[in-house]
Tab-separated table of C-alpha atoms in Angstrom:
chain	number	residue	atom	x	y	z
L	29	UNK	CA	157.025	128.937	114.883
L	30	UNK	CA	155.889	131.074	117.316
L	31	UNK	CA	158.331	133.907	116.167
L	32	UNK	CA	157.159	133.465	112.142
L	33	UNK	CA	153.471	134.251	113.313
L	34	UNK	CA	154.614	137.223	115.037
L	35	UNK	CA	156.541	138.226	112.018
L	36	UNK	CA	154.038	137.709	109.782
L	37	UNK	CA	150.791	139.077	112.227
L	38	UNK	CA	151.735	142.807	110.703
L	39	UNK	CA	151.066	141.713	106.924
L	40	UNK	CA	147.663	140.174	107.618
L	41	UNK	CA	145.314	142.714	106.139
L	42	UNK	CA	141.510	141.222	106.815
L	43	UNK	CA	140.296	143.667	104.096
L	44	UNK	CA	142.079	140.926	101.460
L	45	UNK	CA	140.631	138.364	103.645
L	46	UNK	CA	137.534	139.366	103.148
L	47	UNK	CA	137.548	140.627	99.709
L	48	UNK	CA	138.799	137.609	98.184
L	49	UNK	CA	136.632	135.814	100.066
L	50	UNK	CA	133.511	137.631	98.909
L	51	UNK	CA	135.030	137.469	95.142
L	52	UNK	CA	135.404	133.932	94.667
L	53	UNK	CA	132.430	132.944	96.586
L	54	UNK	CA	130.428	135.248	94.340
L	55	UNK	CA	132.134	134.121	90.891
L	56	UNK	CA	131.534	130.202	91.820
L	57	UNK	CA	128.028	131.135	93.533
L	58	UNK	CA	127.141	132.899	90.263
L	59	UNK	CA	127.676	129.454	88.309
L	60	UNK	CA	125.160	127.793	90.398
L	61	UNK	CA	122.513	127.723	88.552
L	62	UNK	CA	124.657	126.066	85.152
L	63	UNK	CA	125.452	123.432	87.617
L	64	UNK	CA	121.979	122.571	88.423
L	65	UNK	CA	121.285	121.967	85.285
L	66	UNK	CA	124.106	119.639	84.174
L	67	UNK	CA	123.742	117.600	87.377
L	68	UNK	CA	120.320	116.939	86.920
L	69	UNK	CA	121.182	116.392	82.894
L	70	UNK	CA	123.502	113.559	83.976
L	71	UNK	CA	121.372	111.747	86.974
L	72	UNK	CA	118.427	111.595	84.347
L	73	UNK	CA	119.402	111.934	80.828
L	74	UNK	CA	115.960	110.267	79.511
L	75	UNK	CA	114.267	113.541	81.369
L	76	UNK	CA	116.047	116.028	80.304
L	77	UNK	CA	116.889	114.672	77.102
L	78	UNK	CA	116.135	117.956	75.312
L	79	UNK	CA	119.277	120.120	75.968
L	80	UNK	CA	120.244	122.627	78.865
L	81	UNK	CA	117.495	125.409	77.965
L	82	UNK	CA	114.712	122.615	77.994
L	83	UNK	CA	116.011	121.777	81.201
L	84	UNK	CA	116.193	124.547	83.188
L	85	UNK	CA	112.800	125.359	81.700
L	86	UNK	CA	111.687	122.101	83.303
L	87	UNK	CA	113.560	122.771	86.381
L	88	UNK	CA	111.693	126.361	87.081
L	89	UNK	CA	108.395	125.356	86.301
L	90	UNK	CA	108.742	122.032	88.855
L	91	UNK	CA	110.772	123.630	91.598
L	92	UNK	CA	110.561	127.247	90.963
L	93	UNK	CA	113.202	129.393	89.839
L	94	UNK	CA	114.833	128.503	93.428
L	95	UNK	CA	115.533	125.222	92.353
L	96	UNK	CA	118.091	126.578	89.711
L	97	UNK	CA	119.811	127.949	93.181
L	98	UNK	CA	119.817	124.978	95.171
L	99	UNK	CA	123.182	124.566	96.631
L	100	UNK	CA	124.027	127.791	96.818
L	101	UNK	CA	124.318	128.726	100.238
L	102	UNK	CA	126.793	125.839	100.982
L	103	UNK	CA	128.717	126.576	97.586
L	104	UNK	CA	128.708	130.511	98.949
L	105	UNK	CA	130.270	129.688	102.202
L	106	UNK	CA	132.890	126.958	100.847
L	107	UNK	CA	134.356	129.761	98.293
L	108	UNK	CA	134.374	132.018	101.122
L	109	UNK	CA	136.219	130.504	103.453
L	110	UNK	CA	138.513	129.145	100.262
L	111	UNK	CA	138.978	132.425	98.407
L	112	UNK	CA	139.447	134.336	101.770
L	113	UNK	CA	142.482	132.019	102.953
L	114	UNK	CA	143.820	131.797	99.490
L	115	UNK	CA	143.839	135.584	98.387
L	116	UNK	CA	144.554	136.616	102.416
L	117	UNK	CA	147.976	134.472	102.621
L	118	UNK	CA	148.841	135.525	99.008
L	119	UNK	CA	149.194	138.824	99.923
L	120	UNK	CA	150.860	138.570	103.534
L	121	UNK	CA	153.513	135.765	102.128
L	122	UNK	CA	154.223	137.156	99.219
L	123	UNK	CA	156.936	139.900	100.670
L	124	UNK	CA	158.594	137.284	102.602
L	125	UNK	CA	158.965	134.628	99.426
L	126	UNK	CA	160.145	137.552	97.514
L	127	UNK	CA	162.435	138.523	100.201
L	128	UNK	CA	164.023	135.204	100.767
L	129	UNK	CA	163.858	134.535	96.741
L	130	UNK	CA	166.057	137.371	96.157
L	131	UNK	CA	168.546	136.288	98.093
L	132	UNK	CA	168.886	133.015	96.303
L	133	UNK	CA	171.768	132.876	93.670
L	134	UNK	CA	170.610	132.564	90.038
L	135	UNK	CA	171.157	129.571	88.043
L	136	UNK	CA	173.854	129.803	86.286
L	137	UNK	CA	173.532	128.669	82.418
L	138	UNK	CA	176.471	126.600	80.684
């Protein structure tokens, strides 16, 4: 074990840590505010009986426009941390997959 994190310690490159970290926490952080919305749509559909618009409308002029954000500093952090280990061990295991893929015989079709 020891010996495959050694191996594998050169192909860690933090900048794809951190930039697929900071790209999926952005993309899901961005969709925030369309969560809100449905959420509160489907704890109290006799409020906000009046569509999405009607209810964000409602939401902002209750809670301020920071209401349509609530959640979003938790939501930022879990896509970091997820997109971050997802896109960084992508990139460092994908040489050694390939590697020990190609020396795998092909199927061989009757």
């Amino acid at each position: 074990l020891l010996a495959a994190a050694t191996a594998l310690a050169p192909a860690l490159d933090s900048r794809v840590f951190f930039s697929g970290g900071i790209a999926a926490a952005i993309t899901h952080t961005a969709s925030v505010p369309i969560d809100v919305v449905k959420t509160r749509i489907q704890l109290e559909p006799v409020r906000f009986n009046a569509g999405p618009v009607s209810a964000a409308q409602v939401i902002v002029s209750e809670e301020g426009a920071k209401g349509l954000l609530s959640g979003a500093g938790p939501t930022f952090i879990g896509y970091f941390v997820q997109g971050s280990v997802k896109f960084g061990l992508y990139d460092a295991l994908k040489p050694i997959v390939a590697a020990a893929a190609s020396e795998l015989e092909a199927p061989r079709l009757a």
